[in-house]
XYZ file of N, CA, C and O in Angstrom:
700
model
N 0.840 -1.181 0.000
C 0.000 0.000 0.000
C 0.881 1.238 0.000
O 1.826 1.342 0.763
N 0.557 2.210 -0.813
C 1.337 3.435 -0.934
C 1.108 4.337 0.272
O -0.006 4.506 0.742
N 2.178 4.932 0.771
C 2.103 5.832 1.904
C 1.424 7.134 1.524
O 1.633 7.653 0.444
N 0.612 7.671 2.437
C -0.045 8.944 2.217
C 0.407 9.937 3.293
O -0.390 10.662 3.862
N 1.686 9.966 3.583
C 2.221 10.821 4.622
C 2.423 12.236 4.096
O 2.823 12.422 2.961
N 2.139 13.259 4.928
C 2.324 14.646 4.492
C 3.695 14.865 3.883
O 4.694 14.359 4.358
N 3.705 15.665 2.834
C 4.938 15.922 2.116
C 5.018 15.072 0.863
O 5.675 15.428 -0.097
N 4.329 13.942 0.860
C 4.344 13.045 -0.290
C 3.393 13.511 -1.379
O 3.570 13.202 -2.533
N 2.339 14.213 -0.993
C 1.328 14.608 -1.958
C 0.547 15.810 -1.467
O 0.578 16.142 -0.289
N -0.146 16.436 -2.339
C -1.020 17.552 -2.013
C -2.430 16.984 -1.891
O -3.123 16.790 -2.883
N -2.843 16.696 -0.674
C -4.138 16.064 -0.416
C -5.280 16.905 -0.983
O -6.229 16.389 -1.555
N -5.170 18.223 -0.809
C -6.259 19.112 -1.222
C -6.542 19.032 -2.712
O -7.685 19.091 -3.137
N -5.504 18.887 -3.530
C -5.741 18.889 -4.973
C -5.643 17.508 -5.607
O -6.107 17.320 -6.718
N -5.055 16.556 -4.911
C -4.876 15.231 -5.496
C -6.095 14.330 -5.302
O -6.162 13.260 -5.881
N -7.030 14.747 -4.452
C -8.224 13.940 -4.239
C -7.983 12.709 -3.388
O -8.833 11.844 -3.304
N -6.825 12.618 -2.747
C -6.550 11.480 -1.887
C -7.139 11.712 -0.507
O -7.549 12.812 -0.169
N -7.147 10.656 0.295
C -7.606 10.797 1.670
C -6.481 10.404 2.614
O -5.552 9.688 2.230
N -6.596 10.906 3.841
C -5.601 10.615 4.861
C -6.311 10.598 6.210
O -7.258 11.356 6.424
N -5.878 9.719 7.078
C -6.427 9.634 8.429
C -5.320 9.957 9.418
O -4.234 9.367 9.361
N -5.621 10.887 10.336
C -4.643 11.376 11.306
C -5.102 11.035 12.713
O -6.263 11.273 13.070
N -4.192 10.482 13.523
C -4.469 10.142 14.916
C -3.574 10.981 15.817
O -2.353 11.023 15.626
N -4.170 11.633 16.818
C -3.450 12.434 17.802
C -3.375 11.634 19.105
O -4.388 11.088 19.544
N -2.183 11.591 19.726
C -1.992 10.721 20.891
C -1.334 11.467 22.050
O -0.321 12.142 21.874
N -1.935 11.321 23.241
C -1.330 11.796 24.483
C -1.438 10.673 25.519
O -1.612 9.515 25.142
N -1.374 10.991 26.789
C -1.353 9.960 27.828
C -2.720 9.321 28.042
O -2.914 8.137 27.815
N -3.692 10.113 28.504
C -5.001 9.564 28.847
C -6.116 9.918 27.888
O -7.255 9.512 28.088
N -5.806 10.703 26.855
C -6.771 11.102 25.838
C -7.916 11.941 26.416
O -9.061 11.814 26.017
N -7.564 12.847 27.376
C -8.593 13.747 27.902
C -8.179 15.219 27.859
O -9.018 16.092 28.115
N -6.924 15.520 27.549
C -6.495 16.925 27.503
C -5.916 17.290 26.138
O -6.581 17.913 25.322
N -4.686 16.886 25.895
C -3.979 17.333 24.692
C -4.494 16.720 23.407
O -4.774 17.436 22.440
N -4.592 15.406 23.336
C -4.970 14.797 22.054
C -6.414 15.092 21.640
O -6.654 15.352 20.457
N -7.394 15.119 22.549
C -8.728 15.501 22.069
C -8.795 16.969 21.661
O -9.533 17.333 20.745
N -7.993 17.810 22.320
C -7.939 19.216 21.918
C -7.348 19.327 20.516
O -7.875 20.054 19.661
N -6.273 18.598 20.268
C -5.662 18.591 18.930
C -6.661 18.089 17.895
O -6.787 18.671 16.808
N -7.391 17.043 18.227
C -8.394 16.516 17.306
C -9.467 17.559 17.009
O -9.837 17.771 15.845
N -9.968 18.223 18.036
C -11.008 19.226 17.851
C -10.546 20.404 17.007
O -11.266 20.865 16.120
N -9.336 20.882 17.270
C -8.787 22.002 16.507
C -8.591 21.596 15.048
O -9.016 22.296 14.125
N -7.951 20.444 14.840
C -7.657 20.015 13.476
C -8.935 19.709 12.703
O -9.065 20.059 11.529
N -9.888 19.091 13.361
C -11.158 18.772 12.704
C -11.853 20.046 12.207
O -12.390 20.083 11.100
N -11.824 21.112 13.011
C -12.446 22.373 12.595
C -11.698 22.972 11.406
O -12.324 23.444 10.454
N -10.378 22.954 11.446
C -9.593 23.476 10.323
C -9.877 22.698 9.043
O -10.013 23.286 7.970
N -9.957 21.394 9.169
C -10.242 20.534 8.014
C -11.614 20.871 7.437
O -11.771 20.998 6.220
N -12.596 21.041 8.301
C -13.950 21.384 7.839
C -13.952 22.743 7.147
O -14.566 22.902 6.083
N -13.265 23.718 7.735
C -13.214 25.057 7.129
C -12.534 25.030 5.763
O -12.864 25.831 4.896
N -11.596 24.116 5.592
C -10.888 23.993 4.315
C -11.683 23.170 3.299
O -11.247 23.003 2.162
N -12.834 22.636 3.729
C -13.657 21.830 2.834
C -13.077 20.455 2.561
O -13.362 19.845 1.529
N -12.273 19.954 3.496
C -11.593 18.669 3.299
C -12.104 17.560 4.225
O -11.445 16.538 4.394
N -13.267 17.775 4.824
C -13.815 16.800 5.761
C -14.020 15.412 5.180
O -13.948 14.418 5.893
N -14.256 15.339 3.876
C -14.441 14.042 3.232
C -13.113 13.338 2.949
O -13.093 12.143 2.674
N -12.023 14.090 2.994
C -10.724 13.521 2.627
C -9.754 13.354 3.789
O -8.793 12.602 3.684
N -9.984 14.092 4.870
C -9.075 14.008 6.008
C -9.855 13.570 7.229
O -10.738 14.280 7.708
N -9.536 12.386 7.729
C -10.176 11.855 8.924
C -9.330 12.132 10.146
O -8.101 12.198 10.058
N -9.975 12.307 11.291
C -9.259 12.577 12.533
C -9.793 11.722 13.662
O -10.970 11.347 13.678
N -8.923 11.435 14.607
C -9.290 10.715 15.818
C -8.199 11.002 16.835
O -7.159 11.582 16.501
N -8.430 10.588 18.072
C -7.410 10.725 19.109
C -7.473 9.516 20.022
O -8.481 8.812 20.083
N -6.360 9.296 20.724
C -6.254 8.146 21.623
C -5.203 8.447 22.683
O -4.421 9.389 22.553
N -5.174 7.614 23.702
C -4.179 7.733 24.754
C -3.258 6.534 24.762
O -3.622 5.456 24.281
N -2.076 6.724 25.308
C -1.141 5.604 25.448
C -1.528 4.727 26.634
O -1.095 3.579 26.722
N -2.338 5.255 27.542
C -2.761 4.532 28.736
C -4.289 4.517 28.815
O -4.961 5.341 28.198
N -4.815 3.604 29.599
C -6.271 3.434 29.680
C -6.892 4.086 30.917
O -7.954 3.689 31.360
N -6.270 5.116 31.455
C -6.743 5.770 32.676
C -8.164 6.311 32.578
O -8.887 6.344 33.565
N -8.568 6.784 31.433
C -9.836 7.510 31.307
C -10.742 6.980 30.197
O -11.605 7.723 29.702
N -10.577 5.738 29.793
C -11.355 5.186 28.679
C -12.852 5.423 28.891
O -13.388 5.174 29.966
N -13.491 5.958 27.848
C -14.925 6.214 27.878
C -15.318 7.568 28.434
O -16.482 7.961 28.332
N -14.367 8.292 29.012
C -14.671 9.598 29.607
C -14.574 10.705 28.561
O -13.807 10.605 27.604
N -15.323 11.796 28.783
C -15.183 12.963 27.899
C -13.879 13.692 28.224
O -13.262 13.436 29.261
N -13.467 14.616 27.382
C -12.275 15.402 27.685
C -12.425 16.155 29.015
O -13.543 16.458 29.451
N -11.299 16.465 29.613
C -11.255 17.214 30.860
C -12.122 18.474 30.728
O -12.042 19.169 29.707
N -12.934 18.780 31.741
C -13.801 19.958 31.667
C -13.032 21.258 31.403
O -13.543 22.157 30.732
N -11.816 21.361 31.910
C -11.019 22.571 31.679
C -10.607 22.675 30.217
O -10.620 23.760 29.631
N -10.254 21.544 29.610
C -9.911 21.542 28.184
C -11.137 21.915 27.360
O -11.046 22.708 26.405
N -12.282 21.375 27.726
C -13.515 21.691 27.005
C -13.872 23.172 27.122
O -14.272 23.798 26.137
N -13.703 23.740 28.316
C -14.062 25.138 28.539
C -13.173 26.077 27.723
O -13.672 27.008 27.066
N -11.885 25.843 27.757
C -10.947 26.686 27.008
C -11.205 26.541 25.510
O -11.226 27.538 24.770
N -11.420 25.324 25.055
C -11.684 25.081 23.632
C -12.991 25.746 23.204
O -13.061 26.355 22.131
N -14.025 25.634 24.031
C -15.337 26.206 23.691
C -15.255 27.719 23.515
O -15.927 28.277 22.642
N -14.418 28.382 24.305
C -14.258 29.838 24.176
C -13.747 30.226 22.795
O -13.971 31.337 22.335
N -13.051 29.303 22.151
C -12.511 29.584 20.814
C -13.290 28.879 19.712
O -12.852 28.812 18.566
N -14.428 28.315 20.065
C -15.302 27.744 19.045
C -15.080 26.273 18.724
O -15.559 25.795 17.692
N -14.402 25.549 19.608
C -14.187 24.117 19.392
C -15.071 23.330 20.343
O -15.066 23.565 21.550
N -15.818 22.376 19.817
C -16.686 21.539 20.639
C -16.026 20.175 20.831
O -15.924 19.384 19.895
N -15.573 19.919 22.048
C -14.925 18.639 22.366
C -15.878 17.691 23.094
O -15.505 16.566 23.400
N -17.114 18.139 23.357
C -18.027 17.395 24.229
C -18.406 16.012 23.707
O -18.734 15.132 24.501
N -18.371 15.809 22.408
C -18.781 14.506 21.855
C -17.651 13.474 21.879
O -17.887 12.288 21.651
N -16.431 13.918 22.135
C -15.278 13.012 22.128
C -15.245 12.166 23.394
O -15.660 12.608 24.459
N -14.724 10.949 23.267
C -14.569 10.049 24.407
C -13.180 9.424 24.354
O -12.695 9.032 23.276
N -12.577 9.306 25.522
C -11.217 8.769 25.610
C -11.185 7.290 25.238
O -12.104 6.529 25.542
N -10.107 6.938 24.573
C -9.845 5.532 24.257
C -8.338 5.322 24.271
O -7.561 6.266 24.207
N -7.949 4.086 24.347
C -6.529 3.739 24.315
C -6.153 3.316 22.899
O -6.952 2.688 22.199
N -4.944 3.651 22.498
C -4.482 3.256 21.170
C -4.462 1.732 21.060
O -4.194 1.030 22.043
N -4.772 1.241 19.877
C -4.811 -0.203 19.619
C -3.861 -0.537 18.478
O -3.534 0.310 17.658
N -3.461 -1.779 18.394
C -2.560 -2.205 17.309
C -3.130 -1.887 15.928
O -2.410 -1.494 15.027
N -4.429 -2.037 15.777
C -5.074 -1.773 14.480
C -4.910 -0.314 14.041
O -4.953 -0.022 12.848
N -4.702 0.579 15.001
C -4.531 1.997 14.658
C -3.302 2.222 13.782
O -3.282 3.145 12.971
N -2.298 1.387 13.927
C -1.078 1.559 13.142
C -1.312 1.225 11.661
O -0.559 1.665 10.804
N -2.349 0.460 11.387
C -2.712 0.199 9.993
C -3.759 1.189 9.505
O -3.707 1.638 8.367
N -4.689 1.524 10.361
C -5.804 2.392 9.976
C -5.361 3.821 9.674
O -5.867 4.451 8.744
N -4.424 4.350 10.449
C -4.043 5.754 10.317
C -2.785 5.918 9.483
O -1.866 5.115 9.556
N -2.778 7.002 8.711
C -1.645 7.321 7.848
C -0.599 8.148 8.574
O 0.572 8.156 8.197
N -1.033 8.860 9.602
C -0.161 9.720 10.375
C -0.577 9.651 11.836
O -1.755 9.825 12.148
N 0.381 9.381 12.713
C 0.113 9.267 14.145
C 1.008 10.279 14.850
O 2.235 10.170 14.805
N 0.366 11.270 15.471
C 1.090 12.393 16.049
C 1.107 12.341 17.571
O 0.060 12.434 18.220
N 2.297 12.217 18.123
C 2.506 12.165 19.567
C 2.630 13.581 20.115
O 3.227 14.451 19.483
N 2.111 13.792 21.322
C 2.195 15.109 21.942
C 3.555 15.360 22.600
O 3.945 16.506 22.772
N 4.259 14.296 22.976
C 5.588 14.495 23.559
C 6.500 13.307 23.238
O 6.071 12.330 22.621
N 7.749 13.431 23.655
C 8.747 12.403 23.343
C 8.429 11.059 24.004
O 8.700 10.006 23.419
N 7.865 11.094 25.226
C 7.501 9.836 25.888
C 6.426 9.090 25.101
O 6.504 7.876 24.917
N 5.431 9.815 24.623
C 4.389 9.179 23.807
C 4.995 8.606 22.530
O 4.649 7.500 22.111
N 5.886 9.370 21.919
C 6.532 8.915 20.687
C 7.306 7.625 20.946
O 7.255 6.692 20.136
N 7.993 7.549 22.082
C 8.761 6.345 22.421
C 7.829 5.147 22.635
O 8.113 4.039 22.158
N 6.729 5.366 23.325
C 5.756 4.287 23.541
C 5.191 3.815 22.205
O 5.107 2.605 21.938
N 4.820 4.752 21.368
C 4.274 4.410 20.053
C 5.309 3.682 19.203
O 4.974 2.727 18.494
N 6.551 4.101 19.291
C 7.626 3.446 18.524
C 7.798 1.995 18.938
O 8.056 1.127 18.096
N 7.651 1.725 20.221
C 7.757 0.337 20.708
C 6.548 -0.494 20.278
O 6.673 -1.681 20.019
N 5.395 0.121 20.211
C 4.165 -0.593 19.844
C 4.031 -0.818 18.342
O 3.426 -1.794 17.922
N 4.552 0.105 17.556
C 4.317 0.098 16.109
C 5.031 -1.039 15.406
O 6.202 -1.297 15.680
N 4.363 -1.706 14.484
C 5.055 -2.663 13.628
C 6.108 -1.901 12.816
O 5.945 -0.707 12.540
N 7.156 -2.564 12.426
C 8.236 -1.909 11.671
C 7.709 -1.190 10.439
O 8.174 -0.100 10.100
N 6.726 -1.769 9.787
C 6.177 -1.180 8.560
C 5.392 0.107 8.824
O 5.058 0.817 7.879
N 5.117 0.420 10.085
C 4.335 1.615 10.402
C 5.153 2.698 11.097
O 4.631 3.780 11.370
N 6.406 2.450 11.358
C 7.208 3.414 12.114
C 7.335 4.767 11.413
O 7.456 5.802 12.064
N 7.253 4.780 10.094
C 7.344 6.041 9.343
C 6.123 6.942 9.543
O 6.144 8.118 9.182
N 5.072 6.416 10.133
C 3.850 7.186 10.352
C 3.908 8.035 11.621
O 3.048 8.878 11.839
N 4.902 7.812 12.459
C 4.985 8.462 13.765
C 5.730 9.791 13.681
O 6.836 9.848 13.132
N 5.137 10.813 14.247
C 5.753 12.142 14.302
C 5.335 12.830 15.590
O 4.364 12.442 16.225
N 6.058 13.884 15.917
C 5.660 14.744 17.026
C 4.731 15.839 16.493
O 5.003 16.431 15.442
N 3.670 16.113 17.207
C 2.724 17.145 16.791
C 3.416 18.485 16.570
O 3.154 19.180 15.597
N 4.321 18.842 17.470
C 4.952 20.159 17.388
C 5.952 20.277 16.242
O 6.434 21.370 15.958
N 6.213 19.196 15.541
C 7.089 19.289 14.370
C 6.414 20.098 13.256
O 7.075 20.528 12.315
N 5.104 20.323 13.373
C 4.363 21.113 12.391
C 4.171 22.566 12.822
O 3.628 23.367 12.066
N 4.589 22.905 14.033
C 4.407 24.259 14.550
C 5.272 25.251 13.783
O 6.356 24.920 13.315
N 4.767 26.455 13.684
C 5.487 27.527 12.994
C 5.942 28.610 13.951
O 7.001 29.182 13.776
N 5.123 28.925 14.925
C 5.451 30.007 15.855
C 6.144 29.511 17.122
O 6.908 30.246 17.724
N 5.845 28.307 17.528
C 6.410 27.770 18.767
C 7.636 26.924 18.472
O 7.649 26.161 17.511
N 8.628 27.040 19.332
C 9.868 26.285 19.139
C 9.918 24.998 19.970
O 10.783 24.165 19.756
N 8.991 24.854 20.896
C 8.967 23.659 21.740
C 8.733 22.419 20.877
O 7.984 22.463 19.908
N 9.359 21.316 21.271
C 9.157 20.075 20.531
C 8.021 19.244 21.126
O 7.567 18.293 20.507
N 7.579 19.615 22.316
C 6.532 18.871 23.002
C 5.381 19.786 23.412
O 5.595 20.962 23.715
N 4.183 19.216 23.453
C 3.027 19.902 24.016
C 2.984 19.510 25.492
O 2.839 18.325 25.807
N 3.138 20.467 26.413
C 3.162 20.121 27.835
C 1.804 19.631 28.335
O 0.762 20.039 27.823
N 1.831 18.773 29.332
C 0.593 18.245 29.897
C -0.003 19.281 30.852
O 0.604 19.609 31.862
N -1.210 19.780 30.555
C -1.816 20.796 31.422
C -2.612 20.216 32.588
O -3.147 20.967 33.407
N -2.690 18.908 32.694
C -3.605 18.236 33.618
C -3.496 18.742 35.053
O -4.502 18.918 35.729
N -2.281 18.951 35.548
C -2.098 19.382 36.940
C -1.988 20.896 37.067
O -1.680 21.412 38.131
N -2.253 21.613 35.991
C -2.158 23.063 36.001
C -3.512 23.734 36.031
O -4.547 23.101 36.219
N -3.473 25.023 35.799
C -4.691 25.823 35.802
C -5.090 26.227 34.395
O -4.542 25.717 33.403
N -6.026 27.165 34.314
C -6.529 27.609 33.001
C -5.433 28.118 32.070
O -5.518 27.927 30.858
N -4.403 28.760 32.638
C -3.334 29.297 31.792
C -2.616 28.191 31.029
O -2.243 28.375 29.870
N -2.423 27.064 31.672
C -1.755 25.939 31.001
C -2.621 25.388 29.873
O -2.105 25.027 28.812
N -3.910 25.333 30.087
C -4.812 24.858 29.038
C -4.866 25.844 27.871
O -4.918 25.437 26.713
N -4.822 27.138 28.175
C -4.780 28.167 27.125
C -3.492 28.034 26.312
O -3.523 28.107 25.080
N -2.379 27.849 26.992
C -1.080 27.714 26.315
C -1.075 26.490 25.408
O -0.616 26.547 24.267
N -1.583 25.380 25.905
C -1.660 24.157 25.098
C -2.520 24.402 23.863
O -2.149 23.996 22.754
N -3.633 25.084 24.024
C -4.494 25.367 22.877
C -3.781 26.273 21.872
O -3.859 26.043 20.663
N -3.053 27.264 22.353
C -2.266 28.118 21.458
C -1.294 27.275 20.630
O -1.177 27.444 19.421
N -0.586 26.386 21.300
C 0.403 25.538 20.637
C -0.261 24.615 19.619
O 0.241 24.437 18.503
N -1.379 24.020 20.006
C -2.060 23.078 19.120
C -2.689 23.778 17.916
O -2.702 23.212 16.821
N -3.185 24.996 18.093
C -3.696 25.735 16.942
C -2.575 25.989 15.937
O -2.760 25.809 14.729
N -1.419 26.378 16.434
C -0.271 26.636 15.567
C 0.151 25.363 14.818
O 0.302 25.367 13.601
N 0.314 24.282 15.559
C 0.753 23.023 14.946
C -0.297 22.476 13.981
O 0.046 21.942 12.920
N -1.568 22.607 14.324
C -2.636 22.107 13.447
C -2.664 22.889 12.135
O -2.880 22.302 11.066
N -2.439 24.187 12.201
C -2.376 24.986 10.970
C -1.204 24.531 10.106
O -1.337 24.393 8.892
N -0.046 24.290 10.749
C 1.114 23.803 10.009
C 0.871 22.434 9.405
O 1.276 22.156 8.267
N 0.201 21.570 10.148
C -0.124 20.236 9.654
C -1.024 20.325 8.422
O -0.736 19.705 7.391
N -2.087 21.108 8.515
C -2.992 21.208 7.376
C -2.284 21.820 6.166
O -2.464 21.361 5.040
N -1.455 22.793 6.417
C -0.686 23.402 5.330
C 0.233 22.374 4.672
O 0.392 22.353 3.453
N 0.812 21.488 5.474
C 1.703 20.456 4.932
C 0.947 19.454 4.061
O 1.549 18.783 3.227
N -0.366 19.391 4.261
C -1.200 18.503 3.454
C -1.680 19.177 2.179
O -2.437 18.589 1.427
N -1.279 20.420 1.986
C -1.608 21.089 0.746
C -2.753 22.063 0.814
O -3.241 22.508 -0.201
N -3.204 22.404 2.017
C -4.286 23.360 2.144
C -3.790 24.581 2.905
O -2.868 24.501 3.686
N -4.415 25.695 2.669
C -4.058 26.938 3.342
C -5.051 27.170 4.488
O -6.163 27.627 4.267
N -4.670 26.824 5.744
C -5.603 26.952 6.860
C -5.772 28.401 7.329
O -4.867 29.215 7.165
N -6.902 28.667 7.914
C -7.136 29.971 8.533
C -8.130 29.778 9.658
O -9.262 29.370 9.427
N -7.697 30.031 10.887
C -8.612 29.947 12.017
C -9.531 31.153 12.022
O -9.112 32.266 11.752
N -10.804 30.909 12.335
C -11.782 32.012 12.422
C -12.320 32.085 13.819
O -12.538 31.171 14.483
């Protein structure tokens, strides 16, 4: 099967599809926020039929739970609805189903690298590798912090999500 990894093709004009998975620890703060932000950008770009999104956690701490209320509140202020999302743990099948698997930090990337079949290792990247304004390589975990940490994470994820969509051949614009 031919790889559909960003940089290989212009998804927006080539008519191809791609599925993107965002991964953090428990799938209640960073990865569902990334999914919500990216999903909105994809919809605004008119690419909802071609770009699929999902999120998962490396651990099963919160399976079935909605995103953290603080993440939902900060996201809602900027027009992102995370309320329908539910936490799940990454599964082996995800390495075949998704074309791109984005880790929020180096620890997640290491866990994913150990789990991934050799044929899927090229699908793993850090979310912040797509950022344009932020120099950090990791999205910090806001779980034990306050609203400011959740705002900062959302700022970082908006930047990286715009870079990601741009790398797929579309010109994103947050509204």
